[in-house]
mmCIF file of C-alpha atoms and ligand atoms in Angstrom:
data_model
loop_
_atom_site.group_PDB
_atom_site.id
_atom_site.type_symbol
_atom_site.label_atom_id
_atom_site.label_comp_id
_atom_site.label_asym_id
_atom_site.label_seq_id
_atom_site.Cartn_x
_atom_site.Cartn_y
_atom_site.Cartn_z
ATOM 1 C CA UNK A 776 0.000 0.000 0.000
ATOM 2 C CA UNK A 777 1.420 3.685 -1.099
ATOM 3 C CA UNK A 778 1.644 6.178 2.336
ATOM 4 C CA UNK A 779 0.630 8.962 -0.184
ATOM 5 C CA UNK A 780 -2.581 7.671 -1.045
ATOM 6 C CA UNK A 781 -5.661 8.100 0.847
ATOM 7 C CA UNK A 782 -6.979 4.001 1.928
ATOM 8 C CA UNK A 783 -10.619 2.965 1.849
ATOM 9 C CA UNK A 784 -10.851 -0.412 3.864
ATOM 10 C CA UNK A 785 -13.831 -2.576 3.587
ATOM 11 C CA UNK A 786 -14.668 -4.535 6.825
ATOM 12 C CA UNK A 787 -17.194 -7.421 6.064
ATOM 13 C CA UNK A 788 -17.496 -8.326 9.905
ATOM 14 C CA UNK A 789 -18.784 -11.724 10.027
ATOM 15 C CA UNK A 790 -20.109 -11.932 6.045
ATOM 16 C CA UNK A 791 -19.062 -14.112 3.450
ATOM 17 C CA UNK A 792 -18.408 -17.414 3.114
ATOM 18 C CA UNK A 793 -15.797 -18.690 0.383
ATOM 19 C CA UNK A 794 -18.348 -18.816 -2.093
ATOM 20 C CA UNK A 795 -20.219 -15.427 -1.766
ATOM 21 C CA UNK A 796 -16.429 -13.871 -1.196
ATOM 22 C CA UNK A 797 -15.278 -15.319 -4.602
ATOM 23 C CA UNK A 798 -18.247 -13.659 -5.848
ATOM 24 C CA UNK A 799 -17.835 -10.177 -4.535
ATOM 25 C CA UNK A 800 -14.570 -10.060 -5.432
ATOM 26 C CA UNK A 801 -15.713 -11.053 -9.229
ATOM 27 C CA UNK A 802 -17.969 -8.379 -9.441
ATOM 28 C CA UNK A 803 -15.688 -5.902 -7.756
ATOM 29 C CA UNK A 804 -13.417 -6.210 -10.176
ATOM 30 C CA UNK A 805 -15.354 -5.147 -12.921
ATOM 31 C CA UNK A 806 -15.846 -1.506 -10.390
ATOM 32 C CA UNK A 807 -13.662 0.937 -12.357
ATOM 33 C CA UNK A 808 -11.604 2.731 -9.281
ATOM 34 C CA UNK A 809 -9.549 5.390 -8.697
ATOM 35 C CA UNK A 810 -6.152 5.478 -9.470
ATOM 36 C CA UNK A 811 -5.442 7.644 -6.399
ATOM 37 C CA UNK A 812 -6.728 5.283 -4.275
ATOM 38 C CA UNK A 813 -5.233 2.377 -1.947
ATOM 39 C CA UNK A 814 -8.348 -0.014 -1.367
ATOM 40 C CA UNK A 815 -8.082 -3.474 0.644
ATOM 41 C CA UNK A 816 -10.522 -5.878 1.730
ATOM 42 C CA UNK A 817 -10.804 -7.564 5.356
ATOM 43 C CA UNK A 818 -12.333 -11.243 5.153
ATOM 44 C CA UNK A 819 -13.643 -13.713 7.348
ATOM 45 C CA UNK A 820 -10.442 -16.232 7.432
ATOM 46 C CA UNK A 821 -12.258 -19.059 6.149
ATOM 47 C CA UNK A 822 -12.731 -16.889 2.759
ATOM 48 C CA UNK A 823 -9.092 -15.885 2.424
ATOM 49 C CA UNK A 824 -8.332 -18.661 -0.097
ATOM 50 C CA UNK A 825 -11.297 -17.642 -2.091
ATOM 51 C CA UNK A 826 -11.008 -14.141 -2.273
ATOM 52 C CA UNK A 827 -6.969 -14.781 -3.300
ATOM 53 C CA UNK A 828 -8.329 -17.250 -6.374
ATOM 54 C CA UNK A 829 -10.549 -14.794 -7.552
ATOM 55 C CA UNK A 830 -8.215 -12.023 -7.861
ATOM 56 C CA UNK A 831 -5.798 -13.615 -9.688
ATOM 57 C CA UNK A 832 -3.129 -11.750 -10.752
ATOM 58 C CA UNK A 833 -5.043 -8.585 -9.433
ATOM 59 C CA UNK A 834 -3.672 -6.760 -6.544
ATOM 60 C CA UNK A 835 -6.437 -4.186 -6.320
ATOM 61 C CA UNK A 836 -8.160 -4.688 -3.045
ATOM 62 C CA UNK A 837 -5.495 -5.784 -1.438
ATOM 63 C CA UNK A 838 -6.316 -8.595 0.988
ATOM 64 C CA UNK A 839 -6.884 -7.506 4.574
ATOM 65 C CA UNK A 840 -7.710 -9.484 7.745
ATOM 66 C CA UNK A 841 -10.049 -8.986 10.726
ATOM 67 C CA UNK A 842 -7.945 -10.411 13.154
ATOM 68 C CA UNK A 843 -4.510 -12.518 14.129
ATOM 69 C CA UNK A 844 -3.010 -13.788 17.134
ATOM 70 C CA UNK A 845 0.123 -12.589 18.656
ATOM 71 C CA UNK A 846 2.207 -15.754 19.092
ATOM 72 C CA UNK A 847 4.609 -17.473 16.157
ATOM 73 C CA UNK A 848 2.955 -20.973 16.615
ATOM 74 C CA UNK A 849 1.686 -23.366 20.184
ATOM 75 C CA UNK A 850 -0.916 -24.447 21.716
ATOM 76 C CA UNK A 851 -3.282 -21.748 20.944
ATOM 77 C CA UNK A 852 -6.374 -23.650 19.989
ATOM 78 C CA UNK A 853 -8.233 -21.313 17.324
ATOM 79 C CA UNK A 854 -5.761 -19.006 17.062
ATOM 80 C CA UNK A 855 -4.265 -17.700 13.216
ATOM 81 C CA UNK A 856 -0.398 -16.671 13.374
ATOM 82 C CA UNK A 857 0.165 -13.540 11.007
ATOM 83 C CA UNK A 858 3.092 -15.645 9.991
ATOM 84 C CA UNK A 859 0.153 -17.858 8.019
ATOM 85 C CA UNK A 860 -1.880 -14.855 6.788
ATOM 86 C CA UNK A 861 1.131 -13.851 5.472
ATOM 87 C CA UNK A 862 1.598 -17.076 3.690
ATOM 88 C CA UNK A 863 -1.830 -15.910 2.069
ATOM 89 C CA UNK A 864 -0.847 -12.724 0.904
ATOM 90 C CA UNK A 865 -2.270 -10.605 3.191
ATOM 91 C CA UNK A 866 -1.284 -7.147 3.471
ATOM 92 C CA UNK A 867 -2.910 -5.433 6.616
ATOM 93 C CA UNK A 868 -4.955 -6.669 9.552
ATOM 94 C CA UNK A 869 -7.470 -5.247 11.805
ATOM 95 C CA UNK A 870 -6.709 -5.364 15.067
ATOM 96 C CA UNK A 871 -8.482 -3.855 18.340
ATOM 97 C CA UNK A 872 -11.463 -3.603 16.446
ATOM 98 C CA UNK A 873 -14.329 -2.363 19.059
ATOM 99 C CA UNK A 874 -16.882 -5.487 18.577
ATOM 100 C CA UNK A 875 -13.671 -7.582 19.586
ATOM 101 C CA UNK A 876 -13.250 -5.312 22.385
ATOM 102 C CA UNK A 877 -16.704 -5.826 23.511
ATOM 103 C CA UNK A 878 -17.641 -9.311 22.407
ATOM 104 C CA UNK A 879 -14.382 -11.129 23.038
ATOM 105 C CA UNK A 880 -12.755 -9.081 25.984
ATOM 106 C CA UNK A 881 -10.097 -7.848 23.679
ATOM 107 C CA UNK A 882 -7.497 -5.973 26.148
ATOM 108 C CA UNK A 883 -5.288 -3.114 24.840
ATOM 109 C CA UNK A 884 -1.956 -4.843 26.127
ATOM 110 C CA UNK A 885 -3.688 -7.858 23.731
ATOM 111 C CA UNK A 886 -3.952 -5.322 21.282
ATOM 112 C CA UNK A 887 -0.835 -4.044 21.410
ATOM 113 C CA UNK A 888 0.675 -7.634 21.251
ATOM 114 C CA UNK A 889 -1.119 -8.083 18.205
ATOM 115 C CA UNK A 890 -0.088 -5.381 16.203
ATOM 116 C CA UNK A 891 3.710 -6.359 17.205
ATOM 117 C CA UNK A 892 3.528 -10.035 15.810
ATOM 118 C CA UNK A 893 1.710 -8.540 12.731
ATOM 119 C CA UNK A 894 4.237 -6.183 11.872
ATOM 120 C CA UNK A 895 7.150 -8.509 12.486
ATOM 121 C CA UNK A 896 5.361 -10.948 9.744
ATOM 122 C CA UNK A 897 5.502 -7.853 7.196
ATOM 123 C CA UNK A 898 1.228 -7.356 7.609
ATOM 124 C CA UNK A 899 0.319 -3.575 8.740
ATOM 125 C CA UNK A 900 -2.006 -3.663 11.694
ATOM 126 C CA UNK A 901 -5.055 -1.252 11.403
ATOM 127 C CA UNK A 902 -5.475 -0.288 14.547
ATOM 128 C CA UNK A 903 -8.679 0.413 15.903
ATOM 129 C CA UNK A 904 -9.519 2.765 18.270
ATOM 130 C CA UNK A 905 -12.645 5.198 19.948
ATOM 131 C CA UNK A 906 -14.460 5.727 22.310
ATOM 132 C CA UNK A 907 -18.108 5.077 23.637
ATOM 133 C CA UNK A 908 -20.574 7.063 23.689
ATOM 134 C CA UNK A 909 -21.149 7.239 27.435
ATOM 135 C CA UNK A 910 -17.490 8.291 27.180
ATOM 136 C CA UNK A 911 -18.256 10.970 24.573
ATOM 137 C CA UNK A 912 -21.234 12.163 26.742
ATOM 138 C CA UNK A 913 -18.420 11.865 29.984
ATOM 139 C CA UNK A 914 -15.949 14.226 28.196
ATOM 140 C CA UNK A 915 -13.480 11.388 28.344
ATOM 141 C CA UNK A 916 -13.635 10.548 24.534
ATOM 142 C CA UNK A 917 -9.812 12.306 23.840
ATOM 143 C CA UNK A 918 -7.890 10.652 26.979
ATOM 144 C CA UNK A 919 -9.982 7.021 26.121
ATOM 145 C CA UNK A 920 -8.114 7.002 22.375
ATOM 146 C CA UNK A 921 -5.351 7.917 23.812
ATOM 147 C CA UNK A 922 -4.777 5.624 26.374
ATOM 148 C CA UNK A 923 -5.816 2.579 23.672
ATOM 149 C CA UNK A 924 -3.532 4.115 21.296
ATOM 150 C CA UNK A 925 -0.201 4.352 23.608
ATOM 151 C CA UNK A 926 -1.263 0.680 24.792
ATOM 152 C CA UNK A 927 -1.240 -0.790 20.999
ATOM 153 C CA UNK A 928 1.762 1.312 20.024
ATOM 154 C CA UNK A 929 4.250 -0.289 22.260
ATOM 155 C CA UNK A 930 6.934 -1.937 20.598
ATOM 156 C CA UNK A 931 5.788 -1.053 17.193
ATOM 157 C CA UNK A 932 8.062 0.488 14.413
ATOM 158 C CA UNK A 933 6.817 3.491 12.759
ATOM 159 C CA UNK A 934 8.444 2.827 9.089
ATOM 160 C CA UNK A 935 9.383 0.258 7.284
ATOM 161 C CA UNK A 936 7.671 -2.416 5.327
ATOM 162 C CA UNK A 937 4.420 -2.528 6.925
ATOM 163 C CA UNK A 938 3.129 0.382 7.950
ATOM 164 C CA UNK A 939 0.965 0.771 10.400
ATOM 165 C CA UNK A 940 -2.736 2.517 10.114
ATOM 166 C CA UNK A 941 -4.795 3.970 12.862
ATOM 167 C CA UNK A 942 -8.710 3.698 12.220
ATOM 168 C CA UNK A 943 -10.374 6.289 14.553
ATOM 169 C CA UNK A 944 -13.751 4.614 15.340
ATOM 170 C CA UNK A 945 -15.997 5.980 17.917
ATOM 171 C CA UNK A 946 -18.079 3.016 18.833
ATOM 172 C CA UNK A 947 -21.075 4.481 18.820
ATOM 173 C CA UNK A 948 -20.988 5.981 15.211
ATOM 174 C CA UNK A 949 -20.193 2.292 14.238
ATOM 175 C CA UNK A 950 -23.556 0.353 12.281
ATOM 176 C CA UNK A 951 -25.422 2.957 13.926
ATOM 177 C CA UNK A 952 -26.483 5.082 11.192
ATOM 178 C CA UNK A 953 -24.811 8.106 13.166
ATOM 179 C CA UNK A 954 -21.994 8.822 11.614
ATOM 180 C CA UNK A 955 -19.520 11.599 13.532
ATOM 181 C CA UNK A 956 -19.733 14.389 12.138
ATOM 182 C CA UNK A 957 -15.970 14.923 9.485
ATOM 183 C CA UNK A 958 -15.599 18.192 11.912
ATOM 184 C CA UNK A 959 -15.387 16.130 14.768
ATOM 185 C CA UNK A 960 -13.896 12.823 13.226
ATOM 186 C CA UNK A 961 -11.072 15.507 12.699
ATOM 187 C CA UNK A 962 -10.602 16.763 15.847
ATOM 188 C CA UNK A 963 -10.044 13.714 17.082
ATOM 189 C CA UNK A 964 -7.202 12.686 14.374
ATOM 190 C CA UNK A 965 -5.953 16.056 15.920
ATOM 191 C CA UNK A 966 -5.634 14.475 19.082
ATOM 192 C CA UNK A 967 -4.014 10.834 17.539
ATOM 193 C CA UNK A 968 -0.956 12.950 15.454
ATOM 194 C CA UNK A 969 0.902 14.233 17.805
ATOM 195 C CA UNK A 970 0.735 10.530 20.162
ATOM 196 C CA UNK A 971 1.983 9.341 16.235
ATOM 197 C CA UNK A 972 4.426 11.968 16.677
ATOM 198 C CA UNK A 973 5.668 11.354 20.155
ATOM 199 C CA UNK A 974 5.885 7.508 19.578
ATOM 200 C CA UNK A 975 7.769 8.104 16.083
ATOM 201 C CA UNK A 976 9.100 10.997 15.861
ATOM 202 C CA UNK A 977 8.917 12.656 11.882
ATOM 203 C CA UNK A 978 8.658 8.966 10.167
ATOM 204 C CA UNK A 979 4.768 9.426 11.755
ATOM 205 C CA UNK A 980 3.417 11.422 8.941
ATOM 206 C CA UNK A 981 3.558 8.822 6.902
ATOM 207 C CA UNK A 982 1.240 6.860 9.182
ATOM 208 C CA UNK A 983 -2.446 6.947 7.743
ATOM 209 C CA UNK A 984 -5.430 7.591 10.065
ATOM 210 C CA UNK A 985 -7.916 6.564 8.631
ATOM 211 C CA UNK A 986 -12.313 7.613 10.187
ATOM 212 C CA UNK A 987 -14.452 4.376 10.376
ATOM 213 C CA UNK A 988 -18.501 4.782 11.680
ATOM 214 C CA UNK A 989 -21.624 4.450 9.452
ATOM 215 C CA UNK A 990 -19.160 5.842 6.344
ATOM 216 C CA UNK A 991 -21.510 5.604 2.853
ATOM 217 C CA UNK A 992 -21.418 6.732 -0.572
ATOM 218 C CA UNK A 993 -23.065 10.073 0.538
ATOM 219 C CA UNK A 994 -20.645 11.431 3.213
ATOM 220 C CA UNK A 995 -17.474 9.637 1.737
ATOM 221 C CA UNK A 996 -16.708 12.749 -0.110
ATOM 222 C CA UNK A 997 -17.290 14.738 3.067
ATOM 223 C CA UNK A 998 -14.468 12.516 5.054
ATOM 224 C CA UNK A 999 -11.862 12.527 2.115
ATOM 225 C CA UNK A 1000 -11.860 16.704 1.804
ATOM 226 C CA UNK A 1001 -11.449 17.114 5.453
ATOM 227 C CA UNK A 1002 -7.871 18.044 6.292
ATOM 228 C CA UNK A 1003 -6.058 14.850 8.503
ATOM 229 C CA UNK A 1004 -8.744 12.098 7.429
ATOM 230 C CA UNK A 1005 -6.429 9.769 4.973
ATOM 231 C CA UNK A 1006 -9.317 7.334 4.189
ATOM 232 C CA UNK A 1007 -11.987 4.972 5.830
ATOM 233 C CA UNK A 1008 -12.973 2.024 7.558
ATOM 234 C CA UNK A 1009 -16.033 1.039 5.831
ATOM 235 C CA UNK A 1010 -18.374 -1.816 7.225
ATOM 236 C CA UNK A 1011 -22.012 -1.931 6.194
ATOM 237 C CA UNK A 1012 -21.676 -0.124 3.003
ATOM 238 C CA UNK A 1013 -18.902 -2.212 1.635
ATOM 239 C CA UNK A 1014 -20.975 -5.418 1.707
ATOM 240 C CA UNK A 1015 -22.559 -4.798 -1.834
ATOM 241 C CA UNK A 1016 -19.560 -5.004 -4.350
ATOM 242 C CA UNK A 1017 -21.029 -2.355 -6.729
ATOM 243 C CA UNK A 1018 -22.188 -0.064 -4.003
ATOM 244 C CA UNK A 1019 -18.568 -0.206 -2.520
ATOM 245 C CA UNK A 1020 -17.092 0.496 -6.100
ATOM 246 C CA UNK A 1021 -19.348 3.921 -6.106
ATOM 247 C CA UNK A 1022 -18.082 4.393 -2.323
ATOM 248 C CA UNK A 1023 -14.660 4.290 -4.324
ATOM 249 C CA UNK A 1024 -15.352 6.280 -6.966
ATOM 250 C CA UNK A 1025 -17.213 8.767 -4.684
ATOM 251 C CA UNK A 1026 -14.182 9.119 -1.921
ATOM 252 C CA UNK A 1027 -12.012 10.525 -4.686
ATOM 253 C CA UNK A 1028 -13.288 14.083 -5.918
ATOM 254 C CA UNK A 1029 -13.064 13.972 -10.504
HETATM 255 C C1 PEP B 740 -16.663 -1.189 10.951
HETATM 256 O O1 PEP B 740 -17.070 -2.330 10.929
HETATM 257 O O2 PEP B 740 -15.488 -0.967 11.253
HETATM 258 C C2 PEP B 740 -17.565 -0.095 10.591
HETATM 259 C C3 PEP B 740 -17.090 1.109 10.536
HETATM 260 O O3 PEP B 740 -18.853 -0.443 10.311
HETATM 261 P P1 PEP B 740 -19.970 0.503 9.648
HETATM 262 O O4 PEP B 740 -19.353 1.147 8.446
HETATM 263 O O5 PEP B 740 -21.082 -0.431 9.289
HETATM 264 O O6 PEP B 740 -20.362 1.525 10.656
#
């Protein structure tokens, strides 16, 4: 994936079996997109295979996934080393993502463990962070993302061969239908920069942070003028392959 280019990542959650994936990826590659554009695709493990035969010889969406574990191989029953997804091809991984949080007690120091072994296997982590809303409504929405942030950033190298993304996410924006407003998606990649900065020093700016939270084809355009939003985590609206290729098309301005 180029640094330069703004990154639209579509999360399918829990969608998609091989067969559907191989379709998708069929009919997204008919979607004419962007050349300014880095997009990638996060799939259900089990669909990996799938979506990797139907590209081809195509490396437009890059292959993204949802989750990894942090250990090289063991008795981990369950568990997927990045070391494998990396056998697959894949490119970048979600990691911290807020249903994981919630659903599967995902812990920052986890998190942060994560991202390490993912980077070390050459995969960027997309690292997912925000707050809730009773957070939001608490004033504590700024120190929240930056506590998850400095927890997942341990250890983590901010060059080199896979760079690592931030997705701000505030959980409440996310399949809600709400989205956060781009004003205040951007004050909060205000607040991530300079943690970037601290943790990295000047090879941060070429770290993406990218807004994720009930993005569509109507407000993508919104998101991808605002100054310090370099792209989107896109869940719901990526599930329909020619809807996402308008998302595309939509998030870069002709
Ligand atoms: C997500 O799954 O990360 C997400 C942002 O979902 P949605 O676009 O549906 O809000």
């Amino acid at each position: 994936m180029n640094d330069m280019k703004k990154l639209i990542v579509a999360n399918w959650k829990m969608h998609y079996g091989p067969v559907k994936a191989g379709g998708w990826i069929r009919a997204f590659r008919r979607e004419r997109l962007p050349k300014e554009l880095d997009v990638a695709v996060a799939v259900p493990f089990v669909s990996l295979a799938a979506v990797r035969a139907s590209l081809g010889r195509a490396s437009i969406p890059a292959l993204a996934a949802q989750d990894a574990f942090w250990a090289e191989s063991g008795a981990y029953t369950g568990e997927i080393a990045p070391s494998m997804l990396a056998e697959f091809g894949v490119s970048a991984c979600l990691v911290g993502h807020s249903e994981r949080r919630l659903h599967l007690g995902e812990t920052d120091e986890m998190i942060g463990k994560k991202a390490v072994a993912l980077q070390k296997a050459g995969i960027s982590p997309v690292i997912c962070v925000g707050e809730t809303e009773m957070q939001r409504k608490r004033g504590q929405a700024n120190r929240t993302v930056r506590t998850q942030l400095q927890a997942a950033l341990k250890g983590l190298k901010g060059d080199g061969r896979a760079p690592v993304v931030i997705a701000y996410e505030p959980v409440w924006a996310i399949g809600s239908g709400r989205p956060c407003s781009p004003l205040d998606a951007k004050q909060m990649h205000d607040v991530i920069r300079p943690v970037l900065t601290k943790a990295f020093g000047a090879t941060s700016e070429a770290i993406r942070i990218i807004y994720g939270g009930s993005v569509d084809v109507r407000n993508i355009g919104e998101y991808m003028t605002t100054t310090g939003i370099d792209g989107a985590l896109v869940g719901g609206a990526s599930l329909d392959p020619r809807d996402f290729g308008l998302l595309c098309r939509a998030a870069v301005p002709s």
